[in-house]
Amino acid sequence: MAKLQTTRPAGARIAIAGVEKSYTTRAGGRIEALTTIDLTIAAGEFVAFVGPSGCGKTTLLNAIAGLAEPSAGSIHIGERQVQGKPLSEIGYLFQKETLLPWYTVEHNVSLGLSYRGLKHDAQARQRVDHLLQIAGLADVRGAYPSELSGGMRRRAALCAMLAIEPSVLLMDEPFGALDTFTRAGLQQYLLDLWSESRQTVVFVTHDLEEAVTLADRIVIFSKRPGRILDIVEVPLPRPRNVFQVKQMPEFSACYQQTWAALSEEFSLGEP
Amino acid sequence: MASPRQPSGLTVAAIQIAIILAILALWQFGPIDEMLWSRPSLVFPRVAALWQGVEGLPPLSRQIGDTVLATFVGLAGGSALGFVLGVALAEFTTIRLTLAPFLAAANAVPRVAWVPTLTLLFGFGFITKIVMSGLIVFLVVFFNVLDAAVHAPPALLDGVRALGGSYWHRMRDVRIWSSIGAVIASLPNAIAFALVGVVFAESLNAESGLGALMFNAMQRGHPDDLIISALALGIIGLVLIAITRGLQRAFAHRLMLGDATPGGARP
């Protein structure tokens, strides 16, 4: 299928400097979720955040997205500082369902465009049609989310995110609730779409295999309060096939390295 | 283990008809007090007479029409007001928390206790019935909508925000639609209570309506009219519930009502 013309530059650099996040409890105490995170993600890079539940990776993702304000430090997307609300460069795919059940698939995918006043823009409409086509949702554009399978709803949510042409994609365990085969299909679909426009991607997962399959680098977080334990480079070639890449010896080596960093934190044995 | 087979619609309908016939047979030929319960052979001719209008009573068609109209007008007005105020109050936390105990107190007052006050305010007649119906529906819808708007799904609100939606977009695309679902879900209860309220108001102070017919029948010792009124109210209630169920089914897949579940029938 022909590549769609885009008006937005590919990816944006993300600079996280001295970010901390803590919460005040009802009893007046403080819970530290994140402690002094310094990280730079290059433009167009695909980075995975892995770590145990509660380590703060989603908190950091929300801080990058502008949905949560850090207690200290700063986050820049390109030249712009993130300050309490989502920047227009951001696309976010949540773990939970965010498709509006009372709108059709097409309406949901066009929602971000309508918020930007582009509902009737010809190029924007073409982009929606293209996304629905390659997502295999063109035949169900008039259906409601309750009439779709879980995999189809995730693809629709992905289209809604991509329709606004973000230069940064933030994804919080987007495929976690799906079965193995559907998840693999969506991973491949994501890689194929991403290879077209090379946005900067931050992908949160607790699945180490998924992290190695998708990412250029894996950022490993400790238990709460979350800090960066290690960063593992993934030396697998691009473009990737999610099935074939698992047969490569580099895949296994990278998985072992990631596991080793985490197992030290939790005193676990070898995988 | 295989789940039990569902009976066919025809089977269920046949059983229902058999029950009706059995009741009619018992009522006609059974050992019941005719002075209290009348008989079908007396009731059915009385329907025809009431339909024309006898003994100074308005025609039955008008009586039914007045009750149904008051119920519907009150339903429409009460639902609209309950929806608007519920959504509005959800946005103003301080006002909502301040008014909470007063609203709870107002909600705790038995609806029928309002009738004398409404009669003093609006006099005898149609307005009182509509206000009674509207008040009952308003309280049912208002509290349901308020709860739905306050507890609008946070994931959906975050999703709209992440797509660049403003406060008003979140209001329009999440809170209001969540509240529409609450209105539709509350309709069967609202209608049932509204009908009760209208009939009670009619029984106290109206010249026309099924409630007035019932009260008149009680005063004149006319069991036929009482039974006819009760049957008519039962049929009206069934029709209204069927309409609201139809509305719920029509919106179920959009508003996640009743049996609508994510994923539908696709593998």
Coordinates of C-alpha atoms in Angstrom, one line a residue:
Chain A
M1 CA 0.0 0.0 0.0
A2 CA 1.3 3.5 -0.8
K3 CA 2.8 5.4 2.1
L4 CA 0.6 8.3 3.3
Q5 CA 2.0 11.8 3.1
T6 CA 2.6 13.2 6.6
T7 CA 3.0 16.8 7.6
R8 CA 4.9 16.1 10.9
P9 CA 8.6 15.5 11.3
A10 CA 9.5 11.9 12.4
G11 CA 10.4 11.7 16.0
A12 CA 11.2 14.1 18.8
R13 CA 14.0 13.8 21.4
I14 CA 12.8 13.2 25.0
A15 CA 15.0 14.6 27.8
I16 CA 14.2 13.6 31.3
A17 CA 16.3 15.4 33.9
G18 CA 16.2 14.8 37.7
V19 CA 12.6 13.7 37.7
E20 CA 11.1 12.6 41.0
K21 CA 7.6 11.8 41.9
S22 CA 6.1 11.3 45.3
Y23 CA 2.5 11.1 46.6
T24 CA 1.0 12.2 49.9
T25 CA -1.1 9.6 51.7
R26 CA -4.4 10.3 53.5
A27 CA -2.5 9.7 56.8
G28 CA -0.1 12.5 55.9
G29 CA 2.8 10.3 55.0
R30 CA 4.7 10.3 51.7
I31 CA 5.2 7.6 49.1
E32 CA 8.1 7.9 46.8
A33 CA 7.2 6.5 43.4
L34 CA 10.2 7.6 41.4
T35 CA 13.6 8.8 42.5
T36 CA 15.9 11.0 40.4
I37 CA 15.4 9.7 36.8
D38 CA 17.8 11.0 34.2
L39 CA 17.3 9.6 30.7
T40 CA 17.6 10.9 27.2
I41 CA 15.7 9.1 24.4
A42 CA 16.9 10.0 20.9
A43 CA 14.5 11.1 18.2
G44 CA 13.1 8.1 16.4
E45 CA 14.3 5.6 19.0
F46 CA 12.1 2.8 20.3
V47 CA 12.7 2.4 24.1
A48 CA 11.0 -0.1 26.4
F49 CA 10.5 0.4 30.1
V50 CA 10.5 -2.8 32.1
G51 CA 10.2 -3.5 35.8
P52 CA 8.0 -5.0 38.5
S53 CA 4.5 -3.7 39.2
G54 CA 4.5 -0.5 41.2
C55 CA 8.1 0.5 40.2
G56 CA 6.9 3.8 38.7
K57 CA 7.2 3.1 34.9
T58 CA 3.6 4.1 34.3
T59 CA 4.1 7.1 36.6
L60 CA 7.1 8.2 34.5
L61 CA 5.1 7.6 31.3
N62 CA 2.3 9.8 32.6
A63 CA 4.8 12.5 33.5
I64 CA 6.2 12.5 29.9
A65 CA 2.6 12.7 28.7
G66 CA 1.8 15.7 30.8
L67 CA -0.9 13.8 32.6
A68 CA 1.0 13.8 35.9
E69 CA 3.3 16.5 37.2
P70 CA 6.7 15.4 38.6
S71 CA 7.6 16.5 42.2
A72 CA 11.0 17.6 40.9
G73 CA 12.9 17.7 37.7
S74 CA 11.9 18.5 34.1
I75 CA 10.9 16.8 30.9
H76 CA 11.4 18.2 27.4
I77 CA 10.0 16.9 24.2
G78 CA 12.2 18.4 21.5
E79 CA 12.6 22.0 22.6
R80 CA 9.3 22.2 24.5
Q81 CA 9.0 21.5 28.2
V82 CA 6.1 19.3 29.4
Q83 CA 4.1 21.4 31.9
G84 CA 1.0 19.9 33.4
K85 CA -0.9 19.1 30.2
P86 CA -0.3 16.9 27.1
L87 CA 1.7 18.4 24.3
S88 CA 0.3 18.1 20.8
E89 CA 3.4 16.0 19.9
I90 CA 2.2 13.2 22.2
G91 CA 0.2 10.1 21.3
Y92 CA -0.8 7.8 24.2
L93 CA -2.1 4.3 24.1
F94 CA -3.4 3.3 27.5
Q95 CA -3.5 -0.1 29.1
K96 CA -7.3 0.3 29.7
E97 CA -9.9 0.7 27.1
T98 CA -10.2 4.3 26.0
L99 CA -12.4 4.0 22.9
L100 CA -15.6 5.8 23.6
P101 CA -18.3 3.1 23.5
W102 CA -21.0 5.5 22.2
Y103 CA -19.1 6.5 19.1
T104 CA -18.3 4.4 16.0
V105 CA -14.8 3.2 15.1
E106 CA -14.4 5.9 12.5
H107 CA -15.6 8.6 14.9
N108 CA -13.2 7.4 17.6
V109 CA -10.3 7.3 15.2
S110 CA -11.2 10.9 14.0
L111 CA -11.6 12.2 17.6
G112 CA -8.1 13.7 18.0
L113 CA -8.4 15.4 14.6
S114 CA -11.7 17.0 15.5
Y115 CA -10.2 18.4 18.7
R116 CA -7.6 20.1 16.5
G117 CA -10.2 21.5 14.1
L118 CA -9.3 19.1 11.4
K119 CA -12.5 17.1 11.2
H120 CA -13.3 18.2 7.7
D121 CA -9.7 18.5 6.5
A122 CA -9.2 16.4 3.3
Q123 CA -5.7 15.3 4.1
A124 CA -6.8 14.3 7.6
R125 CA -9.7 12.3 6.3
Q126 CA -7.4 10.6 3.9
R127 CA -5.1 9.7 6.8
V128 CA -8.1 8.2 8.8
D129 CA -9.1 6.1 5.7
H130 CA -5.5 4.9 5.3
L131 CA -5.1 3.9 8.9
L132 CA -8.4 2.1 9.0
Q133 CA -7.4 0.3 5.8
I134 CA -4.0 -1.0 7.0
A135 CA -5.5 -1.8 10.4
G136 CA -8.1 -4.1 8.7
L137 CA -10.9 -2.0 10.1
A138 CA -12.3 -0.4 7.0
D139 CA -15.2 -2.8 6.9
V140 CA -16.2 -2.1 10.5
R141 CA -15.7 1.7 10.5
G142 CA -19.4 2.1 11.3
A143 CA -19.4 -0.5 14.1
Y144 CA -19.3 0.3 17.8
P145 CA -16.5 -0.8 20.1
S146 CA -18.7 -3.4 21.8
E147 CA -19.2 -5.1 18.5
L148 CA -15.4 -5.6 18.0
S149 CA -13.0 -8.2 19.4
G150 CA -10.3 -7.1 21.9
G151 CA -7.6 -7.1 19.2
M152 CA -9.7 -5.0 16.8
R153 CA -10.4 -2.5 19.6
R154 CA -6.6 -2.2 20.3
R155 CA -6.0 -1.6 16.6
A156 CA -8.7 1.1 16.5
A157 CA -7.1 2.7 19.6
L158 CA -3.7 2.6 17.9
C159 CA -5.2 4.3 14.8
A160 CA -6.8 7.0 16.9
M161 CA -3.4 7.7 18.4
L162 CA -1.6 7.7 15.0
A163 CA -4.3 9.8 13.3
I164 CA -3.1 13.0 15.1
E165 CA 0.5 12.4 13.8
P166 CA 2.3 12.4 17.1
S167 CA 6.1 12.6 17.0
V168 CA 6.2 10.7 20.3
L169 CA 4.2 7.5 21.0
L170 CA 3.7 6.5 24.7
M171 CA 2.3 3.1 25.3
D172 CA 1.4 1.6 28.6
E173 CA 1.2 -2.2 28.4
P174 CA -1.1 -1.8 25.4
F175 CA -1.2 -5.5 24.5
G176 CA -1.1 -7.0 28.0
A177 CA -4.7 -8.2 28.1
L178 CA -4.5 -10.0 24.8
D179 CA -3.8 -13.7 23.9
T180 CA -0.4 -14.7 22.6
F181 CA -1.3 -14.8 18.9
T182 CA -3.3 -11.6 18.9
R183 CA -0.5 -9.8 20.8
A184 CA 2.1 -11.0 18.3
G185 CA 0.0 -9.8 15.4
L186 CA -0.4 -6.4 17.0
Q187 CA 3.4 -6.2 17.8
Q188 CA 4.1 -6.8 14.1
Y189 CA 1.5 -4.3 13.1
L190 CA 3.0 -1.7 15.4
L191 CA 6.5 -2.3 14.1
D192 CA 5.3 -2.1 10.5
L193 CA 3.5 1.2 11.1
W194 CA 6.4 2.6 13.1
S195 CA 8.8 1.8 10.4
E196 CA 6.8 4.1 8.1
S197 CA 7.1 7.2 10.2
R198 CA 9.7 6.5 12.9
Q199 CA 8.2 8.3 15.8
T200 CA 10.0 8.2 19.2
V201 CA 8.4 5.4 21.2
V202 CA 8.3 4.7 24.9
F203 CA 6.7 1.3 25.5
V204 CA 6.0 0.1 29.0
T205 CA 5.8 -3.7 29.5
H206 CA 6.4 -6.3 32.1
D207 CA 7.0 -8.9 29.4
L208 CA 10.7 -9.1 28.8
E209 CA 10.3 -11.0 25.5
E210 CA 8.1 -8.2 24.2
A211 CA 10.6 -5.6 25.2
V212 CA 13.5 -7.4 23.4
T213 CA 11.3 -8.0 20.3
L214 CA 10.3 -4.4 19.9
A215 CA 12.9 -2.1 21.4
D216 CA 16.2 -0.5 20.5
R217 CA 17.0 -0.1 24.2
I218 CA 15.5 -1.5 27.3
V219 CA 15.4 0.7 30.4
I220 CA 15.2 -1.5 33.5
F221 CA 13.5 -0.1 36.7
S222 CA 14.0 -1.2 40.3
K223 CA 11.4 -1.8 42.9
R224 CA 9.7 1.3 44.4
P225 CA 10.9 4.0 44.7
G226 CA 11.7 3.4 41.0
R227 CA 15.2 4.2 39.7
I228 CA 17.0 3.1 36.6
L229 CA 18.9 -0.1 37.4
D230 CA 20.4 -0.7 33.9
I231 CA 19.9 0.1 30.3
V232 CA 20.3 -2.8 27.8
E233 CA 21.0 -2.2 24.1
V234 CA 19.1 -4.5 21.8
P235 CA 21.4 -5.4 18.9
L236 CA 18.7 -6.9 16.6
P237 CA 18.4 -5.7 13.1
R238 CA 15.6 -3.6 11.6
P239 CA 13.1 -4.2 10.1
R240 CA 12.1 -7.1 12.4
N241 CA 9.7 -10.0 12.1
V242 CA 8.3 -10.8 15.6
F243 CA 8.5 -14.5 15.0
Q244 CA 11.9 -14.8 13.2
V245 CA 13.7 -12.4 15.6
K246 CA 13.1 -14.8 18.5
Q247 CA 15.3 -17.4 16.7
M248 CA 18.3 -15.2 16.7
P249 CA 21.1 -15.8 19.2
E250 CA 21.2 -12.1 20.0
F251 CA 17.6 -12.3 21.2
S252 CA 18.4 -14.9 23.8
A253 CA 21.5 -13.0 24.9
C254 CA 19.6 -9.8 25.3
Y255 CA 16.8 -11.6 27.2
Q256 CA 19.4 -13.1 29.5
Q257 CA 21.0 -9.8 30.2
T258 CA 17.7 -8.1 31.0
W259 CA 16.7 -10.9 33.2
A260 CA 20.0 -10.9 35.0
A261 CA 19.6 -7.2 35.9
L262 CA 16.1 -7.8 37.2
S263 CA 16.9 -11.0 39.0
E264 CA 19.6 -9.3 41.1
E265 CA 17.0 -6.8 42.3
F266 CA 14.6 -9.7 43.3
S267 CA 17.1 -12.4 44.2
L268 CA 15.7 -14.7 41.6
G269 CA 17.7 -17.5 39.9
E270 CA 18.4 -17.9 36.2
P271 CA 15.4 -17.9 33.8
Chain B
M1 CA -22.6 -29.7 31.5
A2 CA -24.9 -28.4 28.8
S3 CA -26.9 -25.4 29.7
P4 CA -30.7 -25.9 29.9
R5 CA -32.5 -25.2 26.7
Q6 CA -34.4 -22.0 26.5
P7 CA -38.2 -22.4 25.8
S8 CA -39.4 -21.0 22.5
G9 CA -41.3 -17.7 22.4
L10 CA -44.4 -19.6 21.3
T11 CA -44.3 -22.0 24.3
V12 CA -44.0 -19.1 26.7
A13 CA -46.8 -17.2 25.0
A14 CA -49.0 -20.3 25.1
I15 CA -48.4 -20.7 28.8
Q16 CA -49.2 -17.0 29.4
I17 CA -52.5 -17.3 27.5
A18 CA -53.4 -20.4 29.4
I19 CA -52.8 -18.6 32.7
I20 CA -55.0 -15.6 31.6
L21 CA -57.8 -18.0 30.6
A22 CA -57.5 -19.9 33.9
I23 CA -57.7 -16.6 35.8
L24 CA -60.7 -15.5 33.8
A25 CA -62.4 -18.9 34.3
L26 CA -61.8 -18.7 38.1
W27 CA -63.0 -15.1 38.2
Q28 CA -66.2 -15.9 36.3
F29 CA -67.1 -19.2 37.8
G30 CA -65.2 -19.4 41.0
P31 CA -66.4 -18.8 44.6
I32 CA -65.6 -15.1 44.9
D33 CA -67.6 -12.2 46.3
E34 CA -69.2 -10.6 43.3
M35 CA -69.8 -7.4 45.3
L36 CA -66.0 -6.9 45.8
W37 CA -64.5 -8.5 42.6
S38 CA -67.4 -8.4 40.1
R39 CA -67.2 -10.9 37.2
P40 CA -65.8 -10.8 33.6
S41 CA -69.4 -11.0 32.3
L42 CA -70.1 -7.7 34.1
V43 CA -66.8 -6.0 33.6
F44 CA -66.5 -6.3 29.8
P45 CA -69.9 -4.7 29.0
R46 CA -69.0 -2.0 31.5
V47 CA -65.8 -1.2 29.5
A48 CA -67.9 -0.5 26.5
A49 CA -70.2 1.8 28.6
L50 CA -67.3 3.7 30.2
W51 CA -65.7 4.2 26.8
Q52 CA -68.8 6.2 25.7
G53 CA -69.0 8.0 29.0
V54 CA -71.8 7.2 31.4
E55 CA -73.2 8.5 34.7
G56 CA -71.5 11.9 34.2
L57 CA -68.1 10.4 34.0
P58 CA -65.7 11.5 31.2
P59 CA -65.2 8.8 28.4
L60 CA -62.7 6.1 29.4
S61 CA -60.5 7.1 26.4
R62 CA -60.2 10.6 27.9
Q63 CA -59.5 9.2 31.4
I64 CA -56.7 7.0 30.0
G65 CA -55.4 9.8 27.8
D66 CA -55.2 12.2 30.7
T67 CA -53.2 9.8 32.9
V68 CA -50.9 8.8 30.0
L69 CA -50.3 12.5 29.0
A70 CA -49.6 13.6 32.5
T71 CA -47.1 10.7 33.0
F72 CA -45.3 11.4 29.7
V73 CA -45.1 15.2 30.1
G74 CA -43.9 14.8 33.7
L75 CA -41.4 12.1 32.4
A76 CA -40.0 14.3 29.7
G77 CA -39.8 17.4 31.9
G78 CA -38.4 15.6 34.9
S79 CA -35.9 13.6 32.9
A80 CA -34.6 16.7 31.1
L81 CA -34.3 18.7 34.3
G82 CA -32.8 15.8 36.2
F83 CA -30.2 15.3 33.4
V84 CA -29.2 19.0 33.1
L85 CA -28.9 19.6 36.9
G86 CA -27.2 16.2 37.5
V87 CA -24.5 17.0 34.9
A88 CA -24.2 20.6 36.1
L89 CA -23.9 19.7 39.7
A90 CA -21.2 17.1 39.0
E91 CA -18.9 19.9 37.8
F92 CA -19.2 22.0 41.0
T93 CA -17.8 19.9 43.9
T94 CA -18.3 22.5 46.6
I95 CA -21.9 23.2 45.7
R96 CA -22.6 19.5 45.4
L97 CA -21.1 18.6 48.8
T98 CA -22.9 21.5 50.4
L99 CA -26.3 20.5 49.0
A100 CA -25.8 16.8 49.5
P101 CA -27.6 16.5 52.9
F102 CA -30.5 18.6 51.7
L103 CA -30.9 16.6 48.5
A104 CA -30.8 13.4 50.5
A105 CA -33.5 14.7 52.8
A106 CA -35.7 15.8 49.9
N107 CA -35.2 12.3 48.4
A108 CA -36.2 10.6 51.6
V109 CA -39.6 12.3 51.7
P110 CA -42.2 9.9 50.4
R111 CA -43.3 11.2 47.0
V112 CA -47.0 11.0 47.8
A113 CA -46.5 13.4 50.7
W114 CA -45.9 16.2 48.2
V115 CA -49.4 16.0 46.8
P116 CA -51.1 18.2 49.3
T117 CA -48.4 20.9 49.0
L118 CA -48.5 20.7 45.2
T119 CA -52.3 21.0 45.3
L120 CA -52.0 24.2 47.4
L121 CA -49.5 25.6 44.9
F122 CA -51.0 24.6 41.6
G123 CA -54.6 23.9 42.5
F124 CA -56.8 20.9 41.4
G125 CA -56.2 19.6 38.0
F126 CA -53.7 18.8 35.3
I127 CA -50.8 20.9 36.4
T128 CA -50.6 19.2 39.8
K129 CA -50.5 15.8 38.1
I130 CA -47.7 16.8 35.8
V131 CA -45.7 18.4 38.5
M132 CA -46.1 15.3 40.7
S133 CA -45.0 13.1 37.8
G134 CA -42.1 15.4 37.0
L135 CA -40.9 15.7 40.5
I136 CA -40.8 11.9 41.0
V137 CA -39.0 11.4 37.7
F138 CA -36.6 14.3 38.4
L139 CA -35.4 12.8 41.7
V140 CA -34.9 9.3 40.1
V141 CA -33.0 10.6 37.1
F142 CA -31.1 13.4 38.9
F143 CA -29.4 11.1 41.4
N144 CA -28.6 8.5 38.7
V145 CA -27.1 11.1 36.4
L146 CA -25.2 12.8 39.2
D147 CA -23.6 9.6 40.2
A148 CA -22.7 8.7 36.5
A149 CA -21.3 12.1 35.8
V150 CA -19.2 12.3 39.0
H151 CA -17.9 8.7 38.4
A152 CA -17.4 9.1 34.6
P153 CA -14.8 6.4 33.6
P154 CA -11.4 7.9 34.4
A155 CA -9.8 5.9 31.6
L156 CA -12.1 7.5 29.0
L157 CA -11.4 11.0 30.5
D158 CA -7.7 10.4 30.3
G159 CA -8.1 9.1 26.7
V160 CA -9.8 12.2 25.6
R161 CA -7.3 14.4 27.4
A162 CA -4.4 12.5 25.7
L163 CA -5.9 13.2 22.3
G164 CA -5.9 16.9 23.0
G165 CA -9.5 17.2 24.2
S166 CA -10.3 20.2 26.3
Y167 CA -12.5 20.4 29.4
W168 CA -15.6 20.9 27.2
H169 CA -14.6 18.0 25.0
R170 CA -14.4 15.8 28.1
M171 CA -17.8 17.1 29.2
R172 CA -19.4 16.5 25.8
D173 CA -17.7 13.2 24.8
V174 CA -17.5 11.5 28.2
R175 CA -19.5 12.9 31.1
I176 CA -22.7 13.7 29.1
W177 CA -22.7 10.4 27.3
S178 CA -22.1 8.5 30.6
S179 CA -25.1 10.4 31.9
I180 CA -27.3 9.6 29.0
G181 CA -26.7 5.9 29.8
A182 CA -27.8 6.6 33.4
V183 CA -31.0 8.3 32.2
I184 CA -31.9 5.4 30.0
A185 CA -31.1 2.8 32.7
S186 CA -33.3 4.7 35.2
L187 CA -36.3 5.0 32.9
P188 CA -38.2 1.8 33.9
N189 CA -38.1 2.8 37.5
A190 CA -38.9 6.5 36.7
I191 CA -41.9 5.5 34.7
A192 CA -43.3 3.2 37.3
F193 CA -43.0 5.7 40.0
A194 CA -44.3 8.5 37.8
L195 CA -47.5 6.5 37.0
V196 CA -48.0 5.9 40.7
G197 CA -47.6 9.6 41.5
V198 CA -50.0 10.7 38.8
V199 CA -52.7 8.2 39.8
F200 CA -52.4 9.2 43.5
A201 CA -52.6 12.9 42.5
E202 CA -55.7 12.1 40.4
S203 CA -57.3 10.2 43.2
L204 CA -57.1 13.2 45.5
N205 CA -57.9 16.1 43.3
A206 CA -58.6 15.5 39.6
E207 CA -61.8 15.5 37.6
S208 CA -60.4 13.1 35.0
G209 CA -57.9 10.3 34.9
L210 CA -57.7 6.7 36.0
G211 CA -56.9 7.7 39.5
A212 CA -60.0 9.8 39.6
L213 CA -62.0 7.0 38.2
M214 CA -60.7 4.6 40.9
F215 CA -61.5 7.1 43.7
N216 CA -65.0 7.7 42.2
A217 CA -65.5 3.9 41.9
M218 CA -64.5 3.4 45.6
Q219 CA -66.9 6.1 46.7
R220 CA -69.9 4.7 44.7
G221 CA -69.1 1.1 45.5
H222 CA -68.5 0.2 41.9
P223 CA -66.0 -2.7 41.7
D224 CA -66.2 -3.0 37.9
D225 CA -64.7 0.5 37.5
L226 CA -62.0 -0.3 40.0
I227 CA -61.0 -3.4 38.2
I228 CA -61.2 -1.7 34.8
S229 CA -58.9 1.1 36.1
A230 CA -56.4 -1.3 37.5
L231 CA -56.4 -3.4 34.3
A232 CA -55.9 -0.2 32.2
L233 CA -53.0 0.9 34.4
G234 CA -51.5 -2.5 34.1
I235 CA -51.6 -2.4 30.3
I236 CA -50.3 1.2 30.3
G237 CA -47.4 0.1 32.5
L238 CA -46.6 -2.8 30.3
V239 CA -46.6 -0.6 27.2
L240 CA -44.4 2.0 28.8
I241 CA -41.9 -0.6 30.1
A242 CA -41.8 -2.2 26.6
I243 CA -41.0 1.2 25.1
T244 CA -38.2 1.8 27.6
R245 CA -36.8 -1.7 27.2
G246 CA -36.8 -1.0 23.4
L247 CA -34.9 2.2 24.0
Q248 CA -32.4 0.3 26.2
R249 CA -31.9 -2.4 23.6
A250 CA -31.4 0.3 20.9
F251 CA -28.7 2.0 22.9
A252 CA -27.3 -1.1 24.6
H253 CA -24.3 -1.6 22.4
R254 CA -23.4 2.1 22.5
L255 CA -23.9 2.7 26.2
M256 CA -22.9 -0.7 27.6
L257 CA -26.3 -1.2 29.1
G258 CA -27.7 -4.6 30.2
D259 CA -26.2 -7.5 28.2
A260 CA -23.9 -5.5 25.9
T261 CA -20.4 -6.7 26.7
P262 CA -17.1 -5.7 25.1
G263 CA -16.1 -7.9 22.2
G264 CA -19.5 -8.6 20.8
A265 CA -19.8 -11.9 18.9
R266 CA -16.5 -11.7 17.0
P267 CA -13.8 -14.2 17.9

